[in-house]
Coordinates of C-alpha atoms in Angstrom, one line a residue:
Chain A
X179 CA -29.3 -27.9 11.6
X180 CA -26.0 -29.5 11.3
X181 CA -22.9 -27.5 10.5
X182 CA -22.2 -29.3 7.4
X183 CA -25.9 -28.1 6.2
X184 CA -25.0 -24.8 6.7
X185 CA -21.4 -25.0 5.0
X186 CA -23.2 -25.9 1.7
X187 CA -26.2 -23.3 2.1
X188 CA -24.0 -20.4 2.9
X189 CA -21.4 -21.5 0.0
X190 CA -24.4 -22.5 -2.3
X191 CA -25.7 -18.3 -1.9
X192 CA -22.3 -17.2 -2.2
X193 CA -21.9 -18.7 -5.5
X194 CA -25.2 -18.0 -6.6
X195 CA -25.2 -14.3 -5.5
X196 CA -22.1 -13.9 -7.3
X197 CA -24.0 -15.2 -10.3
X198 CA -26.1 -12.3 -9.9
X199 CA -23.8 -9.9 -9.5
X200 CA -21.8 -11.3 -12.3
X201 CA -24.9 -11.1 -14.9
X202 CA -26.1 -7.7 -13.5
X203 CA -22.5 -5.9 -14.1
X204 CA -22.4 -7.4 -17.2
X205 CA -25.8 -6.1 -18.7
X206 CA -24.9 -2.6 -17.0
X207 CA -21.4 -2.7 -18.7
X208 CA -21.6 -4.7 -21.7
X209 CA -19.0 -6.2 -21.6
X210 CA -17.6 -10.0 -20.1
X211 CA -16.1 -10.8 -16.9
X212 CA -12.9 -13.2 -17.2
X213 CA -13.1 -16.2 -14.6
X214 CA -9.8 -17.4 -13.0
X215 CA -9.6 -20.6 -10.3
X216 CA -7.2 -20.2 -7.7
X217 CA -6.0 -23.0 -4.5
X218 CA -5.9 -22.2 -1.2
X219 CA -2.6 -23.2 0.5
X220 CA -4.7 -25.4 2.4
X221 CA -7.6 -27.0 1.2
X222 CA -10.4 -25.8 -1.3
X223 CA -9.9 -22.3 -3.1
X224 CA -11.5 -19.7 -5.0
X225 CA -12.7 -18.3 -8.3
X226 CA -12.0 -14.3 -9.2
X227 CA -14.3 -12.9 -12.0
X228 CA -12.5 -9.9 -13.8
X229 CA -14.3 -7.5 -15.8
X230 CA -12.7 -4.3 -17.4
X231 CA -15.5 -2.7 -19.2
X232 CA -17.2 0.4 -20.3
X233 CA -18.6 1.7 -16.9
X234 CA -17.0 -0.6 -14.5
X235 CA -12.9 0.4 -15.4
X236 CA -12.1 -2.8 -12.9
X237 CA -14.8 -4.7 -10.9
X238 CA -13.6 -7.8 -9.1
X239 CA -15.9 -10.8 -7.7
X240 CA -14.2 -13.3 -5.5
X241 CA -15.7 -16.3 -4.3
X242 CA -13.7 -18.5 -2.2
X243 CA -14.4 -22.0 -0.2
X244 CA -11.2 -22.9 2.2
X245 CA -10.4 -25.2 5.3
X246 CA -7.2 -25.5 7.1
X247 CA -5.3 -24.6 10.4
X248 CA -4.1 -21.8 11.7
X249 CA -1.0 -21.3 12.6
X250 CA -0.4 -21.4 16.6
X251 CA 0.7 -17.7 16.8
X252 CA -2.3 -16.4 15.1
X253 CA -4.6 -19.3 16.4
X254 CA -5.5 -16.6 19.6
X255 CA -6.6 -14.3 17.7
X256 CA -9.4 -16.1 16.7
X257 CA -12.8 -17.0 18.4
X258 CA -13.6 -20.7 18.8
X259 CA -9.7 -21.9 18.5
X260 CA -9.0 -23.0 22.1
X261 CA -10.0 -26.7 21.6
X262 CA -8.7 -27.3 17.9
X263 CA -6.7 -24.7 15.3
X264 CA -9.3 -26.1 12.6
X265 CA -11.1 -23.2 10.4
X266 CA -13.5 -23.2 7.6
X267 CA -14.4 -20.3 5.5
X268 CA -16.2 -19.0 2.7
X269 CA -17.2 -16.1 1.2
X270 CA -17.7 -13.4 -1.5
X271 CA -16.2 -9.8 -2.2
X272 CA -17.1 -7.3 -4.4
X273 CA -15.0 -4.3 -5.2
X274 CA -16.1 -1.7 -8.3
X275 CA -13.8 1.1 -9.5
X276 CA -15.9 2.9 -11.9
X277 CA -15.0 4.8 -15.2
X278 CA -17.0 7.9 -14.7
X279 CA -15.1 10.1 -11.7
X280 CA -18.9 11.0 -10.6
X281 CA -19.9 7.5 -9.9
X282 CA -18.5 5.7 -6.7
X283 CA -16.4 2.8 -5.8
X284 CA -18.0 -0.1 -4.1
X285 CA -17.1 -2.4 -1.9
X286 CA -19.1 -5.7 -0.2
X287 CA -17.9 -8.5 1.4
X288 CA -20.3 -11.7 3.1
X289 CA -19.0 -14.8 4.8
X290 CA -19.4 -17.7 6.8
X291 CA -16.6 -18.6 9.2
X292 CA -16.6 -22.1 11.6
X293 CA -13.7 -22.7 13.8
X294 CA -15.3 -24.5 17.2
X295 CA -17.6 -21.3 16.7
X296 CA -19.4 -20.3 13.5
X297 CA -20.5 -16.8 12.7
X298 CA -21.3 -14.6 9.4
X299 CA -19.2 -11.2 8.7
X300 CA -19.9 -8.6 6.1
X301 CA -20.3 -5.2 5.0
X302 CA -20.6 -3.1 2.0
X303 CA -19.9 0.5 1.7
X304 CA -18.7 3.4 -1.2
X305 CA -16.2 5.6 -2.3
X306 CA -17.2 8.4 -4.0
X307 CA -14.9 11.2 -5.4
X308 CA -17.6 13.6 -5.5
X309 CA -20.3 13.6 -2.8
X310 CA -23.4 13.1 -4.0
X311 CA -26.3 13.6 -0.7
X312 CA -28.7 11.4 -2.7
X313 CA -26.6 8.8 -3.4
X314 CA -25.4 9.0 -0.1
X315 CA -28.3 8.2 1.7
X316 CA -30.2 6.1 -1.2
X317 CA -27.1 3.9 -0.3
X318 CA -26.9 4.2 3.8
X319 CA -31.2 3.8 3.3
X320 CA -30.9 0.6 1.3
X321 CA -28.2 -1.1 4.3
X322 CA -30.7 0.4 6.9
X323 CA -33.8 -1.4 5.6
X324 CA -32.2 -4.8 5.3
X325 CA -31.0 -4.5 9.0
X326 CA -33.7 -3.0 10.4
X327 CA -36.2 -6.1 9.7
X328 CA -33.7 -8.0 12.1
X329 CA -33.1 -5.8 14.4
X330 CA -33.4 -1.8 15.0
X331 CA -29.6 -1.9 16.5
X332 CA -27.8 -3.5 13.6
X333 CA -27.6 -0.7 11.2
X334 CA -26.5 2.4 13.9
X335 CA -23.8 -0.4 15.5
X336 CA -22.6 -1.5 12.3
X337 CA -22.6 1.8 10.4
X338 CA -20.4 2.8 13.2
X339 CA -18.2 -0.3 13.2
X340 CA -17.7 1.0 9.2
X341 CA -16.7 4.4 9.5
X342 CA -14.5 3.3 12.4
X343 CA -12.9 0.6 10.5
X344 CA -12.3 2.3 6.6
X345 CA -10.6 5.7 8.2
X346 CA -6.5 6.3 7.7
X347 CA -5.4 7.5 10.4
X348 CA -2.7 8.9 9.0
X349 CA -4.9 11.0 6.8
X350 CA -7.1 11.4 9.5
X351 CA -10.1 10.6 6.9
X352 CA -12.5 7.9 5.8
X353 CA -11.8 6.2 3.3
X354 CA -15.4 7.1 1.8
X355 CA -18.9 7.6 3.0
X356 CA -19.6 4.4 4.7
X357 CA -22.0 1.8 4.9
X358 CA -22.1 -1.1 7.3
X359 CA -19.4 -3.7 8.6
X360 CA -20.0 -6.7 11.2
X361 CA -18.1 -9.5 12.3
X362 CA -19.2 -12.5 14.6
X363 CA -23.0 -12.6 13.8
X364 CA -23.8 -14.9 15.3
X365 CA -27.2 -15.0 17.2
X366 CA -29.6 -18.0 18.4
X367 CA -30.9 -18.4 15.4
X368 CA -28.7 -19.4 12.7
X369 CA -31.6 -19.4 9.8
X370 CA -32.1 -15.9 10.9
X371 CA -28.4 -14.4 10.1
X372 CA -28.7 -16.5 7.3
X373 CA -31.5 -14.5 6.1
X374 CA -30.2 -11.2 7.3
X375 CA -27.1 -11.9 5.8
X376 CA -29.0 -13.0 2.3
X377 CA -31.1 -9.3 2.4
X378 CA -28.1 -7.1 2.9
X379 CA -26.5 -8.6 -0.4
X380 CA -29.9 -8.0 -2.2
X381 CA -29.8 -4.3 -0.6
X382 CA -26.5 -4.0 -2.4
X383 CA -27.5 -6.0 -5.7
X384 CA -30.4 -3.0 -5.8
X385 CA -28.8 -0.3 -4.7
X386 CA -25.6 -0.5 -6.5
X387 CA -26.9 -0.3 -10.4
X388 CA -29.7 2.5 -9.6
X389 CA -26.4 4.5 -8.4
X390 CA -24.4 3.8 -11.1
X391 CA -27.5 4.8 -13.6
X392 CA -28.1 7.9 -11.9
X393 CA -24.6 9.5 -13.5
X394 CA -22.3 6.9 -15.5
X395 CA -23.0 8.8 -18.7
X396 CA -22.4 12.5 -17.2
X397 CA -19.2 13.6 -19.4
X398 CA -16.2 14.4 -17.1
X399 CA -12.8 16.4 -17.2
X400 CA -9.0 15.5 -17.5
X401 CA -9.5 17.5 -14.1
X402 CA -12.2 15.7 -12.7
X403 CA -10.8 12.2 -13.7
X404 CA -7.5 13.2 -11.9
X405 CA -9.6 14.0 -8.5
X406 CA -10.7 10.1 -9.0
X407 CA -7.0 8.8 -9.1
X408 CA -5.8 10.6 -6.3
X409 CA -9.0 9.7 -4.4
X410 CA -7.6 5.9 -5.6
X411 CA -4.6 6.8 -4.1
X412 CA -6.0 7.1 -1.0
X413 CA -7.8 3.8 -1.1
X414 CA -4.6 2.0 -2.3
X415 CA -3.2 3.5 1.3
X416 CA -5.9 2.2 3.2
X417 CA -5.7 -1.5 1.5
X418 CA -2.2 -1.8 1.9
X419 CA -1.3 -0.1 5.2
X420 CA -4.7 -0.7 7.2
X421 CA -7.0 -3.0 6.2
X422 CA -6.9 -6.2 8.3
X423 CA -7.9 -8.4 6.1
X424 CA -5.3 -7.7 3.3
X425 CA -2.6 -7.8 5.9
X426 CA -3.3 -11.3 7.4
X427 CA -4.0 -12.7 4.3
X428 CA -0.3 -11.4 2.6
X429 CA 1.4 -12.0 5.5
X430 CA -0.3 -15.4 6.2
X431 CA 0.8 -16.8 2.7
X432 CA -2.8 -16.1 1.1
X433 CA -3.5 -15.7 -2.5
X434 CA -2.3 -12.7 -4.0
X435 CA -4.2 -12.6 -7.1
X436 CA -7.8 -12.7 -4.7
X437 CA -6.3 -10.2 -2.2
X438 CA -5.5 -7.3 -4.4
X439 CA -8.6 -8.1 -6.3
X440 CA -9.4 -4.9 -4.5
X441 CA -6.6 -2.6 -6.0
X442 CA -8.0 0.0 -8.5
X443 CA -6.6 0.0 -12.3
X444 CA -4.9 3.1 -12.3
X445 CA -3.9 5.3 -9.0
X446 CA -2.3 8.6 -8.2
X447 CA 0.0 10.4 -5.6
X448 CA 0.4 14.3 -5.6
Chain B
X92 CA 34.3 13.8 19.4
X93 CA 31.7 15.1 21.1
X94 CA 28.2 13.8 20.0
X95 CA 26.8 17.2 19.7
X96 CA 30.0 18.1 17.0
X97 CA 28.9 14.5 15.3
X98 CA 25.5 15.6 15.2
X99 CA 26.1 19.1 13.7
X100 CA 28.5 17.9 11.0
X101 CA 25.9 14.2 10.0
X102 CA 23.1 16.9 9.5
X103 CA 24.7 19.9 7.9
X104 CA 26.3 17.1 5.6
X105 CA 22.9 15.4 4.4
X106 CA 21.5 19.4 3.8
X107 CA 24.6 20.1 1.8
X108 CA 23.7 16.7 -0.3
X109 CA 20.4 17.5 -0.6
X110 CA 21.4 20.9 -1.9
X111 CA 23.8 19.3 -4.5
X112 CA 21.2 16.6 -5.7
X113 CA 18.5 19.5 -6.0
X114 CA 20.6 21.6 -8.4
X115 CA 22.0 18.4 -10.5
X116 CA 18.7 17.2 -11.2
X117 CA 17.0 20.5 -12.2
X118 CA 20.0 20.8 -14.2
X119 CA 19.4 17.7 -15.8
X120 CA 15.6 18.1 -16.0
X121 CA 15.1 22.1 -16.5
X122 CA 12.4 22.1 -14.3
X123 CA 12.4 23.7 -10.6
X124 CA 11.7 21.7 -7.1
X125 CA 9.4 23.2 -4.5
X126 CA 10.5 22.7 -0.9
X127 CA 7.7 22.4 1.8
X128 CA 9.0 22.6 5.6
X129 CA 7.0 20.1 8.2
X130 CA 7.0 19.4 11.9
X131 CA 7.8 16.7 13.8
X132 CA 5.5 15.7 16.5
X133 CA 8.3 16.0 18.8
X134 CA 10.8 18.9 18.2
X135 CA 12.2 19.4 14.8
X136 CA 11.4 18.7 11.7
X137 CA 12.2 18.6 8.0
X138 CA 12.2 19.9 4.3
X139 CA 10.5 17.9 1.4
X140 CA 11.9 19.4 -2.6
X141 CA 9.6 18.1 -4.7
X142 CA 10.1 18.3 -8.8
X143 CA 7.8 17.0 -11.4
X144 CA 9.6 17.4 -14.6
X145 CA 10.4 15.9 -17.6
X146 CA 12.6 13.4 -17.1
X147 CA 12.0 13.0 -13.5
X148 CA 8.1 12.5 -13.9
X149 CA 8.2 12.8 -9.7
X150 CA 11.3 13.3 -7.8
X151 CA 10.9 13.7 -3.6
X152 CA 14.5 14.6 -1.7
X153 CA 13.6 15.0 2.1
X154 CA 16.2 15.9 5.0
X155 CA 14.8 16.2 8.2
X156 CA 16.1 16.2 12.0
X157 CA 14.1 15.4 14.7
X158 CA 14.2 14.5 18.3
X159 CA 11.8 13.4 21.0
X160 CA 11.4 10.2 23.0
X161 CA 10.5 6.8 22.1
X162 CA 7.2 5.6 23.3
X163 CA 7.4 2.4 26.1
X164 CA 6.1 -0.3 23.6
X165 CA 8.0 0.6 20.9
X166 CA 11.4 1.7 23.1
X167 CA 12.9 -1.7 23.1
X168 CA 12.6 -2.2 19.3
X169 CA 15.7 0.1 19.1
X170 CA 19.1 -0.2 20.4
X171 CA 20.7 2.0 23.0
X172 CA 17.6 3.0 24.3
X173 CA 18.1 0.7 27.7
X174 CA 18.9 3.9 29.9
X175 CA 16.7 6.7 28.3
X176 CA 13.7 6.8 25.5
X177 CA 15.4 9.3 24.2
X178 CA 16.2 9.7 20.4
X179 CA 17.8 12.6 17.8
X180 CA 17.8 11.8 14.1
X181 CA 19.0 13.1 10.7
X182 CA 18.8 12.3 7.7
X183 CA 18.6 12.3 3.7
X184 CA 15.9 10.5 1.6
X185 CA 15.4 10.6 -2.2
X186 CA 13.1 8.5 -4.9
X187 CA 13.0 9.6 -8.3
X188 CA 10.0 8.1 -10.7
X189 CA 11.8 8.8 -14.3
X190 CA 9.3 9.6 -17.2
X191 CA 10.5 7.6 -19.4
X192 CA 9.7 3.4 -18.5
X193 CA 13.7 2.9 -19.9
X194 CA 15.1 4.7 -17.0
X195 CA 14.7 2.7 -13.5
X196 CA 13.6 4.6 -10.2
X197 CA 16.1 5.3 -8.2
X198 CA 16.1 5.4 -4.0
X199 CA 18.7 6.7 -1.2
X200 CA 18.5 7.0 2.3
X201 CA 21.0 8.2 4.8
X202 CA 21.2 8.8 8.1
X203 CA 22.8 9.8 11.9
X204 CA 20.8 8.2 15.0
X205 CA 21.5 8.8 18.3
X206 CA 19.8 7.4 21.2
X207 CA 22.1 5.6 24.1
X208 CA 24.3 5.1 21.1
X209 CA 24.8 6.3 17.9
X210 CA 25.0 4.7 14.3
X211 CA 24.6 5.4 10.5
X212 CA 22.3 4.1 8.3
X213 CA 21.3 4.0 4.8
X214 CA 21.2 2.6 1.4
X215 CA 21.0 3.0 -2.6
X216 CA 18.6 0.6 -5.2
X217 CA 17.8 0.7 -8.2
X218 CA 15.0 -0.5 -9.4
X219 CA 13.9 -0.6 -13.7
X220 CA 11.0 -2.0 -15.2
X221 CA 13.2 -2.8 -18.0
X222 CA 16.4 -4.4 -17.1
X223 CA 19.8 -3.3 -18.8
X224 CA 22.6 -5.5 -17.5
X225 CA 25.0 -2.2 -18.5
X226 CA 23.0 0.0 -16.2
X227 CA 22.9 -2.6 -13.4
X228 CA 26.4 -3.5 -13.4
X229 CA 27.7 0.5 -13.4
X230 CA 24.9 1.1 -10.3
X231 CA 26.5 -1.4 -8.6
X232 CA 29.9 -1.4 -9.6
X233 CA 29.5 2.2 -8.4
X234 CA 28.5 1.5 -5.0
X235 CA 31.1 -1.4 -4.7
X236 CA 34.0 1.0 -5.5
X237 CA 32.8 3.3 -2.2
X238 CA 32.3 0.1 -0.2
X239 CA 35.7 -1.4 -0.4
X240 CA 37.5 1.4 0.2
X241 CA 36.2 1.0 3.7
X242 CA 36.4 -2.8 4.2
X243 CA 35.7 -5.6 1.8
X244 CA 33.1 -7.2 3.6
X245 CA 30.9 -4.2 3.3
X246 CA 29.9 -4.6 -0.1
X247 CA 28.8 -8.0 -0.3
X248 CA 27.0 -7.9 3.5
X249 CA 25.4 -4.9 2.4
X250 CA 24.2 -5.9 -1.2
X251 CA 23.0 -9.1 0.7
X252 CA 21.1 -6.6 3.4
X253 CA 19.4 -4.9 0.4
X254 CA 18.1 -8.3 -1.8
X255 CA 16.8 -9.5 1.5
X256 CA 15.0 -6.2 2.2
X257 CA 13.9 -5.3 -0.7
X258 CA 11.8 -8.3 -1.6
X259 CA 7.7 -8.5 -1.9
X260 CA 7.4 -12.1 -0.2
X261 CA 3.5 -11.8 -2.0
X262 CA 5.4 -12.3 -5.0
X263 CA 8.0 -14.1 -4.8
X264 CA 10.2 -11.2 -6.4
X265 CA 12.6 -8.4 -5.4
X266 CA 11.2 -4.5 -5.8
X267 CA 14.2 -4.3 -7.8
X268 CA 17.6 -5.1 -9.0
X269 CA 19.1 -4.6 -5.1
X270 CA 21.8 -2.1 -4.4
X271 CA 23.1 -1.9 -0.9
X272 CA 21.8 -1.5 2.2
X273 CA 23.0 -1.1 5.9
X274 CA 22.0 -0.2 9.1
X275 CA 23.6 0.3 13.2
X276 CA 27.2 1.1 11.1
X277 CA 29.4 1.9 14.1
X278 CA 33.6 1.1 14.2
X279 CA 35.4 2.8 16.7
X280 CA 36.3 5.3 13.9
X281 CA 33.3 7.8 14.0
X282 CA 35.4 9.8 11.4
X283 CA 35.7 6.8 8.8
X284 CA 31.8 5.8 9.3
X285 CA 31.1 9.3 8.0
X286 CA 33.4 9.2 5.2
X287 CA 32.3 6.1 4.3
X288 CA 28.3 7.2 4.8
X289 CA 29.6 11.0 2.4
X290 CA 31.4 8.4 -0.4
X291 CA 28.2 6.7 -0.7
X292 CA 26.1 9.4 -1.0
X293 CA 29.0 10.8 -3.6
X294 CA 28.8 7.5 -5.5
X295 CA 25.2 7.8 -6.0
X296 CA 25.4 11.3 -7.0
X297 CA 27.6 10.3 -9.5
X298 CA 26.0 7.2 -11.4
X299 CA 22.4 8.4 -11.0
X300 CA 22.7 10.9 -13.8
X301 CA 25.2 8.3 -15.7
X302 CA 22.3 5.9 -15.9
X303 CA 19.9 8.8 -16.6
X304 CA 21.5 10.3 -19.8
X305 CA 21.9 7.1 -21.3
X306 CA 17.9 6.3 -22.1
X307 CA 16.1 9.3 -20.9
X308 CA 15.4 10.6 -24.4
X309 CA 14.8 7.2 -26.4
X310 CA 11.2 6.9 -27.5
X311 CA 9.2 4.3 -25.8
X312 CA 5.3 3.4 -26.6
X313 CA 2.5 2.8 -24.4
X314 CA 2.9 -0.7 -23.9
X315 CA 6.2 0.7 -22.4
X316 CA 4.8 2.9 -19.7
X317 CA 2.1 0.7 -19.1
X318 CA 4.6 -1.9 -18.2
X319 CA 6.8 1.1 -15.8
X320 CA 3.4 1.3 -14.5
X321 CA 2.8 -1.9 -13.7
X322 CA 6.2 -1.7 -11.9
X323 CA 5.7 0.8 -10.0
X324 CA 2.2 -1.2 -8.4
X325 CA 4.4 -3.3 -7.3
X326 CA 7.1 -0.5 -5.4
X327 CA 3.6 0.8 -4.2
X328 CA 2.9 -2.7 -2.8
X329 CA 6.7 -3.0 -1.3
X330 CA 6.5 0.3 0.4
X331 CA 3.0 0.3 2.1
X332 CA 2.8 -3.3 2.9
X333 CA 6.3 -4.5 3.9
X334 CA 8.5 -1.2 4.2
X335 CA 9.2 -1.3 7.9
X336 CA 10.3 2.3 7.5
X337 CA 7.0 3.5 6.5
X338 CA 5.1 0.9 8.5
X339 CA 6.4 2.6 11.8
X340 CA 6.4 6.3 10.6
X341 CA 2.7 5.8 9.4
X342 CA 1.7 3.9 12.8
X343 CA 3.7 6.2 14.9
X344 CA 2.2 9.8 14.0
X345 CA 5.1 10.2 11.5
X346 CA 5.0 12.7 8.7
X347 CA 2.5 11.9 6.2
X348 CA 3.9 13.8 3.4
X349 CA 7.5 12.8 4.2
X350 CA 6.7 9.5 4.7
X351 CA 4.8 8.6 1.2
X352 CA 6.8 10.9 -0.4
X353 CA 8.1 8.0 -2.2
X354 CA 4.7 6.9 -3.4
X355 CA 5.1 6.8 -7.5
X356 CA 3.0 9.8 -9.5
X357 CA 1.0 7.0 -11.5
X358 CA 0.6 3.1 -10.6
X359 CA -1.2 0.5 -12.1
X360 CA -2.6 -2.6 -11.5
X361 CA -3.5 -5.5 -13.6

């Protein structure tokens, strides 16, 4: 298959999984996401759908389609840059800060990345307050079965590539309970990561409403709600000061709006 | 001088600050800090006072003094150290999130360094949600007055240190309305520097509760604190993703608690 076949096919389930997602949330919440274009200080650019509802306080879907070049001091620190600085890349994140403090946050991400290589990265993982054991593992179960029908190391490397990568160091915590997280998936079968890739965002489409359902409508305290902003708190501090992906893209000129996308509505610091 | 006399008299000075600032602001407040004592990871170690009042709605004032050696990669990011890794520091930090979204936060920092040579450091901003051209002139009028009483050249260098670093390039915008800010302050008078470093600190002392009374007990709506809170998103984004203070404390093993002591008691994002 050509690359340009693949461009459109990943972009093409991009956008249409974010239709999913979008209609989904939407039912759950009753409410209406808000949809705002945005350019890429290259070429192409993205769309963020905002939606501050009844059970979803602030989700965010970003879908984004951009081409460029990198810049020659951050050119090396990517794969398939040594012959040209050229890079196309799209993809779709997913970050939910939930009303009730007894349902988790969530967080996916999926993308399709050609320099002179191509490769798919993703994850999706959660943020509870409170630790719930069944939503734990419904949630690690669902990521497990979408990797293991492609291969039985997938889920044990990339739950591991999770925990490693959402933990502040400086809290010497996780972030939350994990999930999975892989970069440079690229095997010799490009229809096959395509379709691996496709499953783990239908794992999440599935698994992410039956959690919310199990306790959106609990009643909560001033107490319990406070646990949840301090718990944002914490999440705000791994964004900002960790996560490798906000960094680059503030520092590298990205847009702002689509970045912190991920930030919660409200956060709190003892 | 001898460095060890310099030492002893920059430290004791900062503690007798911090013990001045403590009992004006529970003046002003009514409300009590609490002081935590931490460890550095070397020898030393520091005091945070902690008040969460009524007109401070979170108010951190840390001293600390700490020694140790400078690790090899980060050894020739700091002057003086060509000869030895070694480093002794002291110092006086204080941010103040008012209650009410009339009164801006306020930040200070002083501080002694010695490694191969020694210096001051230090600073004073302001920074409102709404802007009151009264307040802003007086804050910096204030610090002006201290400045030229050294040398004329120290006000405008240092107000020009503190728009440069106190800006959020992701936004195009300044975390405040600037102040002053300087760092590796050494004439050949270590006497002046000091007085110079005290008259700041003095300065501040004296305007912060000027610009305090004047608002602190006008009424102010949600849309108010919602926009304060807004604000202070954006002094959360400033601090954890361009701070270079925090950046290294938080990536060197630094004291948590010290270090995002400054983080605001609510933030908000849109």
């Amino acid at each position: 298959m050509e690359i340009e076949e693949k461009k459109d096919l990943a972009s093409s389930w991009f956008r249409n999984l974010r239709d999913q997602f979008c209609k989904e949330f939407e039912t759950l919440d009753g409410s209406k996401f808000e949809r705002t274009k945005w350019n890429h200080s290259g070429s192409g650019g993205g769309e963020i759908s905002l939606m501050k509802g009844n059970v979803f306080e602030k989700v965010g879907v970003n879908i984004s389609t951009v081409s460029g070049e990198f810049k020659e001091d951050y050119r090396s620190n990517v794969s398939g840059t040594e012959d040209s600085a050229e890079y196309w890349a799209s993809g779709l994140s997913i970050v939910a800060h939930m009303n009730s403090p007894f349902v988790p946050a969530f967080h996916f991400n999926t993308r399709f990345i050609v320099t002179g290589k191509s490769w798919f990265g993703g994850g999706a993982d959660m943020t509870p307050t409170y630790i719930y054991n069944d939503d734990t593992e419904d949630f690690h179960n669902s990521l497990k079965d979408a990797c293991d029908k492609y291969d039985k190391n997938y889920y044990p490397d990339f739950k591991k590539n999770c925990a490693e990568y959402f933990f502040l160091p400086h809290r010497g915590e996780e972030r939350g309970v994990g999930g999975i997280f892989f970069d440079h998936l690229t095997t010799d079968n490009w229809e096959t990561d395509f379709s691996f890739v496709r499953d783990v965002g239908l794992s999440f489409f599935k698994i992410v409403p039956h959690i919310i359902n199990k306790r959106k409508d609990d009643n909560w305290t001033v107490e319990e709600k406070n646990k949840q902003l301090l718990k944002r708190g914490r999440y705000v501090e791994f964004n900002l000061l960790w996560d490798r992906g906000t960094q680059f893209g503030i520092k590298t000129g990205g847009n702002t709006d689509a970045i912190l996308m991920s930030m919660p509505p409200d956060a709190r610091w003892e």
